[in-house]
Coordinates of N, CA, C and O in Angstrom, one line a residue:
X4 N -72.6 -55.0 -21.5 CA -71.2 -54.9 -21.4 C -70.5 -55.6 -22.6 O -70.8 -56.7 -22.9
X5 N -69.5 -54.9 -23.1 CA -68.7 -55.4 -24.2 C -67.3 -55.7 -23.8 O -66.7 -54.8 -23.3
X6 N -66.8 -56.9 -24.0 CA -65.4 -57.2 -23.7 C -64.7 -57.4 -25.0 O -65.2 -58.1 -25.9
X7 N -63.5 -56.9 -25.0 CA -62.7 -56.9 -26.2 C -61.3 -57.5 -25.9 O -60.7 -57.1 -24.9
X8 N -60.8 -58.4 -26.7 CA -59.5 -59.0 -26.5 C -58.7 -59.0 -27.8 O -59.1 -59.5 -28.8
X9 N -57.6 -58.3 -27.7 CA -56.7 -58.1 -28.9 C -55.7 -59.2 -29.0 O -55.3 -59.8 -27.9
X10 N -55.2 -59.5 -30.2 CA -54.1 -60.4 -30.4 C -53.5 -60.0 -31.7 O -54.0 -59.3 -32.5
X11 N -52.3 -60.6 -31.9 CA -51.6 -60.4 -33.2 C -50.4 -59.5 -33.2 O -49.8 -59.3 -34.3
X12 N -50.2 -58.8 -32.1 CA -49.0 -57.9 -32.1 C -47.7 -58.7 -32.2 O -47.7 -59.9 -32.1
X13 N -46.6 -58.0 -32.3 CA -45.3 -58.6 -32.3 C -44.3 -57.6 -32.8 O -44.5 -56.4 -32.9
X14 N -43.1 -58.2 -33.2 CA -42.0 -57.4 -33.7 C -41.8 -57.7 -35.1 O -41.8 -58.9 -35.6
X15 N -41.5 -56.7 -35.9 CA -41.3 -56.8 -37.4 C -40.4 -55.8 -37.8 O -40.3 -54.7 -37.2
X16 N -39.7 -56.0 -38.9 CA -38.9 -55.0 -39.5 C -39.7 -54.1 -40.4 O -40.7 -54.4 -40.9
X17 N -39.1 -52.9 -40.6 CA -39.8 -51.9 -41.4 C -40.1 -52.5 -42.8 O -39.2 -53.2 -43.3
X18 N -41.2 -52.2 -43.3 CA -41.7 -52.7 -44.6 C -42.5 -54.0 -44.4 O -43.1 -54.4 -45.4
X19 N -42.5 -54.6 -43.3 CA -43.2 -55.8 -43.0 C -44.7 -55.6 -42.7 O -45.2 -54.4 -42.8
X20 N -45.4 -56.7 -42.4 CA -46.8 -56.6 -42.2 C -47.2 -57.4 -40.9 O -46.5 -58.3 -40.5
X21 N -48.3 -56.9 -40.3 CA -48.9 -57.6 -39.2 C -50.4 -57.5 -39.3 O -50.9 -56.5 -39.9
X22 N -51.1 -58.5 -38.7 CA -52.5 -58.4 -38.7 C -53.0 -58.5 -37.2 O -52.7 -59.5 -36.6
X23 N -53.7 -57.5 -36.8 CA -54.2 -57.5 -35.4 C -55.7 -58.0 -35.4 O -56.4 -57.7 -36.4
X24 N -56.0 -58.7 -34.4 CA -57.4 -59.2 -34.2 C -58.0 -58.7 -32.9 O -57.3 -58.5 -31.9
X25 N -59.3 -58.4 -32.9 CA -60.0 -58.0 -31.7 C -61.3 -58.8 -31.7 O -62.2 -58.6 -32.5
X26 N -61.3 -59.7 -30.7 CA -62.5 -60.6 -30.5 C -63.5 -59.9 -29.5 O -63.1 -59.6 -28.4
X27 N -64.7 -59.8 -29.9 CA -65.7 -59.2 -29.0 C -66.4 -60.3 -28.3 O -66.6 -61.4 -28.8
X28 N -66.9 -60.0 -27.1 CA -67.4 -61.0 -26.2 C -68.8 -61.5 -26.6 O -69.2 -62.7 -26.3
X29 N -69.6 -60.7 -27.3 CA -70.9 -61.2 -27.6 C -71.1 -60.9 -29.1 O -70.2 -60.4 -29.8
X30 N -72.3 -61.2 -29.6 CA -72.6 -61.0 -31.0 C -72.8 -59.5 -31.2 O -73.8 -59.1 -31.7
X31 N -71.8 -58.7 -30.8 CA -71.9 -57.3 -30.8 C -72.1 -56.7 -32.2 O -73.0 -55.9 -32.5
X32 N -71.3 -57.1 -33.1 CA -71.3 -56.5 -34.4 C -72.5 -56.8 -35.3 O -72.8 -56.1 -36.2
X33 N -73.1 -57.9 -35.0 CA -74.3 -58.3 -35.7 C -75.6 -57.8 -35.0 O -76.7 -57.7 -35.7
X34 N -75.5 -57.6 -33.7 CA -76.7 -57.2 -33.0 C -76.9 -55.7 -32.9 O -78.0 -55.2 -32.9
X35 N -75.7 -55.0 -32.8 CA -75.8 -53.6 -32.6 C -75.0 -52.9 -33.6 O -74.0 -53.4 -34.1
X36 N -75.4 -51.7 -33.9 CA -74.6 -50.8 -34.8 C -73.7 -50.0 -33.9 O -74.2 -49.3 -33.0
X37 N -72.4 -50.0 -34.1 CA -71.5 -49.3 -33.3 C -70.2 -48.9 -34.0 O -70.0 -49.5 -35.1
X38 N -69.5 -48.0 -33.5 CA -68.2 -47.7 -34.0 C -67.2 -48.6 -33.3 O -67.2 -48.7 -32.0
X39 N -66.3 -49.3 -34.0 CA -65.3 -50.1 -33.5 C -64.0 -49.7 -34.1 O -64.0 -49.5 -35.4
X40 N -62.9 -49.7 -33.4 CA -61.7 -49.2 -34.0 C -60.4 -49.5 -33.3 O -60.5 -50.2 -32.2
X41 N -59.4 -49.1 -33.8 CA -58.0 -49.3 -33.3 C -57.4 -48.0 -33.0 O -57.4 -47.0 -33.8
X42 N -56.8 -47.9 -31.8 CA -56.1 -46.8 -31.3 C -54.7 -47.2 -30.9 O -54.5 -48.4 -30.6
X43 N -53.7 -46.3 -30.9 CA -52.4 -46.7 -30.5 C -51.8 -45.6 -29.6 O -52.2 -44.4 -29.7
X44 N -50.8 -46.1 -28.8 CA -50.1 -45.1 -28.0 C -48.6 -45.5 -27.9 O -48.3 -46.7 -27.6
X45 N -47.8 -44.6 -28.4 CA -46.4 -44.8 -28.3 C -45.8 -44.2 -27.0 O -46.4 -43.3 -26.4
X46 N -44.7 -44.7 -26.5 CA -44.2 -44.2 -25.2 C -43.9 -42.7 -25.3 O -43.3 -42.2 -26.3
X47 N -44.4 -42.0 -24.3 CA -44.2 -40.5 -24.3 C -45.1 -39.7 -25.2 O -45.0 -38.5 -25.3
X48 N -46.1 -40.4 -25.9 CA -46.9 -39.7 -26.8 C -48.4 -39.9 -26.4 O -48.7 -40.9 -25.7
X49 N -49.2 -39.1 -27.0 CA -50.7 -39.2 -26.7 C -51.3 -40.3 -27.5 O -50.8 -40.7 -28.6
X50 N -52.3 -40.9 -27.0 CA -53.1 -41.9 -27.8 C -53.7 -41.3 -29.0 O -54.1 -40.1 -29.0
X51 N -53.6 -42.0 -30.1 CA -54.2 -41.5 -31.4 C -55.1 -42.6 -32.0 O -54.8 -43.8 -31.9
X52 N -56.1 -42.1 -32.7 CA -57.0 -43.0 -33.4 C -56.3 -43.4 -34.7 O -55.7 -42.6 -35.4
X53 N -56.4 -44.7 -35.0 CA -55.7 -45.2 -36.2 C -56.7 -45.5 -37.3 O -56.6 -45.1 -38.4
X54 N -57.7 -46.3 -37.0 CA -58.7 -46.7 -37.9 C -60.0 -47.2 -37.2 O -59.9 -47.8 -36.2
X55 N -61.1 -46.8 -37.8 CA -62.4 -47.1 -37.2 C -63.4 -47.6 -38.3 O -63.3 -47.2 -39.5
X56 N -64.3 -48.5 -37.9 CA -65.3 -49.0 -38.8 C -66.7 -48.9 -38.1 O -66.8 -49.0 -36.9
X57 N -67.7 -48.5 -38.9 CA -69.0 -48.5 -38.4 C -69.7 -49.8 -38.8 O -69.8 -50.1 -39.9
X58 N -70.0 -50.6 -37.8 CA -70.4 -51.9 -38.0 C -71.8 -52.0 -38.7 O -72.1 -53.0 -39.3
X59 N -72.5 -50.9 -38.7 CA -73.8 -50.9 -39.3 C -73.8 -50.9 -40.8 O -74.7 -51.4 -41.5
X60 N -72.8 -50.3 -41.4 CA -72.7 -50.2 -42.8 C -71.4 -50.4 -43.4 O -71.2 -50.5 -44.6
X61 N -70.4 -50.6 -42.5 CA -69.0 -50.9 -43.0 C -68.2 -49.7 -43.4 O -67.1 -49.8 -43.9
X62 N -68.7 -48.5 -43.1 CA -67.9 -47.3 -43.5 C -66.6 -47.3 -42.6 O -66.6 -47.7 -41.5
X63 N -65.5 -46.9 -43.3 CA -64.2 -46.9 -42.6 C -63.6 -45.5 -42.5 O -63.9 -44.7 -43.4
X64 N -62.8 -45.3 -41.5 CA -62.2 -44.0 -41.3 C -60.7 -44.3 -40.9 O -60.5 -45.2 -40.0
X65 N -59.8 -43.5 -41.4 CA -58.4 -43.7 -41.1 C -57.7 -42.4 -40.8 O -58.0 -41.4 -41.3
X66 N -56.7 -42.6 -39.9 CA -55.8 -41.5 -39.7 C -54.9 -41.3 -41.0 O -54.6 -42.2 -41.7
X67 N -54.6 -40.0 -41.2 CA -53.8 -39.7 -42.4 C -52.5 -40.5 -42.5 O -52.0 -40.9 -43.5
X68 N -51.9 -40.7 -41.3 CA -50.6 -41.4 -41.2 C -50.6 -42.9 -41.7 O -49.6 -43.4 -41.9
X69 N -51.8 -43.5 -41.7 CA -51.9 -44.9 -42.1 C -52.7 -45.1 -43.4 O -52.8 -46.3 -43.8
X70 N -53.3 -44.1 -43.9 CA -54.0 -44.3 -45.2 C -53.2 -44.9 -46.3 O -52.1 -44.5 -46.5
X71 N -53.8 -45.9 -46.9 CA -53.0 -46.6 -48.0 C -52.1 -47.7 -47.5 O -51.6 -48.5 -48.3
X72 N -52.0 -47.8 -46.2 CA -51.1 -48.9 -45.6 C -51.9 -49.9 -44.7 O -51.6 -51.1 -44.7
X73 N -52.9 -49.3 -44.0 CA -53.6 -50.1 -43.0 C -55.0 -50.4 -43.6 O -55.6 -49.5 -44.2
X74 N -55.6 -51.5 -43.2 CA -57.0 -51.8 -43.6 C -57.7 -52.4 -42.4 O -57.3 -53.4 -41.8
X75 N -58.8 -51.8 -42.1 CA -59.7 -52.3 -41.0 C -60.8 -53.0 -41.6 O -61.4 -52.6 -42.7
X76 N -61.2 -54.1 -41.0 CA -62.3 -54.9 -41.5 C -63.0 -55.7 -40.3 O -62.4 -55.8 -39.2
X77 N -64.1 -56.2 -40.6 CA -64.9 -57.0 -39.6 C -65.4 -58.3 -40.2 O -65.6 -58.4 -41.4
X78 N -65.4 -59.3 -39.3 CA -65.9 -60.6 -39.7 C -67.1 -60.9 -38.7 O -66.9 -61.2 -37.6
X79 N -68.3 -60.6 -39.2 CA -69.5 -60.8 -38.3 C -69.7 -62.2 -37.8 O -70.1 -62.4 -36.7
X80 N -69.3 -63.2 -38.7 CA -69.5 -64.6 -38.3 C -68.6 -64.9 -37.1 O -69.0 -65.7 -36.2
X81 N -67.5 -64.3 -37.0 CA -66.5 -64.6 -36.0 C -66.5 -63.5 -34.9 O -65.8 -63.6 -33.9
X82 N -67.4 -62.5 -35.1 CA -67.5 -61.4 -34.1 C -66.1 -60.8 -33.8 O -65.7 -60.5 -32.7
X83 N -65.4 -60.6 -34.9 CA -64.0 -60.2 -34.8 C -63.7 -59.0 -35.7 O -64.1 -58.9 -36.8
X84 N -62.9 -58.1 -35.1 CA -62.4 -56.9 -35.9 C -60.9 -57.1 -36.2 O -60.2 -57.7 -35.4
X85 N -60.5 -56.7 -37.4 CA -59.1 -56.9 -37.8 C -58.5 -55.5 -38.2 O -59.2 -54.6 -38.6
X86 N -57.2 -55.5 -38.1 CA -56.4 -54.4 -38.6 C -55.2 -55.0 -39.4 O -54.3 -55.5 -38.8
X87 N -55.3 -55.0 -40.7 CA -54.2 -55.4 -41.5 C -53.2 -54.2 -41.7 O -53.6 -53.2 -42.2
X88 N -52.0 -54.4 -41.2 CA -51.0 -53.3 -41.3 C -49.9 -53.7 -42.2 O -49.2 -54.7 -42.0
X89 N -49.7 -53.0 -43.3 CA -48.7 -53.2 -44.3 C -47.7 -52.1 -44.4 O -48.0 -51.0 -43.9
X90 N -46.6 -52.3 -45.0 CA -45.6 -51.3 -45.1 C -45.3 -50.6 -43.8 O -45.3 -49.4 -43.7
X91 N -45.1 -51.4 -42.8 CA -44.9 -50.8 -41.4 C -43.7 -50.0 -41.3 O -42.6 -50.3 -42.0
X92 N -43.8 -48.9 -40.5 CA -42.7 -48.0 -40.3 C -42.3 -48.0 -38.8 O -43.2 -48.3 -38.0
X93 N -41.1 -47.6 -38.4 CA -40.8 -47.5 -37.0 C -41.7 -46.6 -36.2 O -42.0 -46.9 -35.1
X94 N -42.3 -45.6 -36.9 CA -43.2 -44.7 -36.1 C -44.6 -45.4 -35.9 O -45.4 -44.8 -35.2
X95 N -44.8 -46.6 -36.4 CA -46.0 -47.3 -36.1 C -45.9 -48.1 -34.8 O -46.9 -48.7 -34.3
X96 N -44.7 -48.1 -34.2 CA -44.5 -48.8 -32.9 C -45.4 -48.2 -31.8 O -45.5 -47.0 -31.7
X97 N -45.9 -49.1 -31.0 CA -46.8 -48.7 -29.9 C -47.7 -49.8 -29.4 O -47.7 -50.9 -30.0
X98 N -48.4 -49.5 -28.4 CA -49.5 -50.4 -27.9 C -50.7 -50.1 -28.7 O -51.2 -48.9 -28.7
X99 N -51.3 -51.1 -29.2 CA -52.5 -51.0 -30.0 C -53.7 -51.5 -29.2 O -53.7 -52.6 -28.7
X100 N -54.7 -50.7 -29.2 CA -55.9 -51.0 -28.4 C -57.1 -51.1 -29.4 O -57.3 -50.2 -30.3
X101 N -58.0 -52.0 -29.1 CA -59.3 -52.1 -29.7 C -60.3 -51.4 -28.8 O -60.2 -51.5 -27.6
X102 N -61.2 -50.7 -29.5 CA -62.2 -50.0 -28.7 C -63.5 -49.9 -29.4 O -63.6 -50.1 -30.6
X103 N -64.6 -49.7 -28.6 CA -65.9 -49.6 -29.2 C -66.8 -48.6 -28.5 O -66.6 -48.4 -27.3
X104 N -67.8 -48.1 -29.2 CA -68.8 -47.2 -28.6 C -70.1 -47.3 -29.3 O -70.1 -47.5 -30.6
X105 N -71.2 -47.2 -28.6 CA -72.5 -47.1 -29.2 C -72.9 -45.7 -29.5 O -74.0 -45.5 -30.0
X106 N -72.1 -44.7 -29.1 CA -72.5 -43.3 -29.3 C -72.5 -43.0 -30.8 O -71.9 -43.6 -31.6
X107 N -73.4 -42.0 -31.1 CA -73.5 -41.5 -32.4 C -72.4 -40.4 -32.5 O -72.5 -39.4 -31.8
X108 N -71.5 -40.5 -33.5 CA -70.4 -39.6 -33.5 C -70.4 -38.8 -34.8 O -70.7 -39.3 -35.9
X109 N -70.0 -37.5 -34.7 CA -69.8 -36.7 -35.8 C -68.5 -37.0 -36.5 O -67.6 -37.6 -35.8
X110 N -68.3 -36.6 -37.7 CA -67.1 -36.9 -38.4 C -65.8 -36.5 -37.7 O -64.8 -37.2 -37.7
X111 N -65.9 -35.4 -37.0 CA -64.7 -34.9 -36.3 C -64.4 -35.6 -35.0 O -63.4 -35.4 -34.4
X112 N -65.3 -36.6 -34.6 CA -65.1 -37.3 -33.3 C -64.8 -38.8 -33.5 O -64.6 -39.5 -32.5
X113 N -64.9 -39.3 -34.7 CA -64.8 -40.7 -34.9 C -63.5 -41.3 -34.5 O -63.4 -42.4 -34.0
X114 N -62.4 -40.6 -34.7 CA -61.1 -41.1 -34.3 C -60.7 -40.5 -32.9 O -59.5 -40.7 -32.6
X115 N -61.6 -40.0 -32.2 CA -61.3 -39.4 -30.9 C -61.4 -40.5 -29.8 O -62.6 -41.0 -29.5
X116 N -60.4 -40.9 -29.2 CA -60.4 -42.0 -28.2 C -61.3 -41.8 -27.0 O -61.9 -42.7 -26.5
X117 N -61.5 -40.5 -26.6 CA -62.3 -40.3 -25.4 C -63.8 -40.4 -25.7 O -64.6 -40.3 -24.8
X118 N -64.2 -40.7 -27.0 CA -65.6 -41.0 -27.3 C -65.9 -42.5 -27.1 O -67.1 -42.9 -27.2
X119 N -64.9 -43.3 -26.8 CA -65.0 -44.8 -26.8 C -65.0 -45.2 -25.3 O -64.1 -44.8 -24.6
X120 N -66.0 -46.1 -25.0 CA -66.1 -46.5 -23.6 C -65.8 -47.9 -23.3 O -65.9 -48.4 -22.2
X121 N -65.5 -48.7 -24.4 CA -65.2 -50.1 -24.2 C -63.8 -50.3 -24.8 O -63.6 -49.9 -26.0
X122 N -62.9 -50.9 -24.0 CA -61.5 -51.0 -24.4 C -60.9 -52.4 -24.1 O -61.3 -53.0 -23.1
X123 N -60.1 -52.8 -25.0 CA -59.3 -54.0 -24.7 C -58.1 -53.7 -23.9 O -57.8 -52.6 -23.6
X124 N -57.3 -54.7 -23.7 CA -56.0 -54.6 -22.9 C -54.9 -54.1 -23.7 O -53.9 -53.7 -23.2
X125 N -55.0 -54.3 -25.0 CA -53.9 -53.8 -25.9 C -53.0 -54.9 -26.3 O -52.8 -56.0 -25.6
X126 N -52.3 -54.7 -27.4 CA -51.3 -55.6 -27.9 C -50.1 -54.8 -28.5 O -50.4 -53.8 -29.2
X127 N -48.9 -55.2 -28.2 CA -47.8 -54.4 -28.5 C -47.3 -54.7 -29.9 O -47.2 -55.8 -30.4
X128 N -47.0 -53.6 -30.6 CA -46.4 -53.7 -32.0 C -45.0 -52.9 -31.9 O -45.0 -51.8 -31.5
X129 N -44.0 -53.6 -32.4 CA -42.7 -53.0 -32.5 C -42.1 -53.1 -33.9 O -42.0 -54.3 -34.4
X130 N -41.8 -52.0 -34.5 CA -41.2 -52.0 -35.8 C -39.8 -51.5 -35.8 O -39.6 -50.4 -35.4
X131 N -38.9 -52.3 -36.2 CA -37.5 -51.9 -36.2 C -37.0 -51.4 -37.6 O -37.5 -51.9 -38.6
X132 N -36.1 -50.5 -37.6 CA -35.6 -50.0 -38.9 C -34.5 -50.8 -39.4 O -33.9 -51.7 -38.8

């Protein structure tokens, strides 16, 4: 069982930055190869994949809407996943969730939330214009 705990959300003005953290309960990232990532859901909208990293080799995957602005990374020593969010826009507002899966995913499924079976409780991000 993998437990994930997010932190780092908050309110920021457009153009600002935030860094989200996701602490895993066990030495997950160094023991197992898995996909770990960030998903978000805005009120009235469907959940969307934002950024994912494959812990086995560090390959990263991003939604087109955040490419060039967000950076996903992992710290194996701290067993923590990060999402550095820069140049934030009001449309980045939403609840951000950390998720993980041991499944082997094809390219078209890496950002699909329903492929992930371990989820954190979420952290709120609000970007004002």
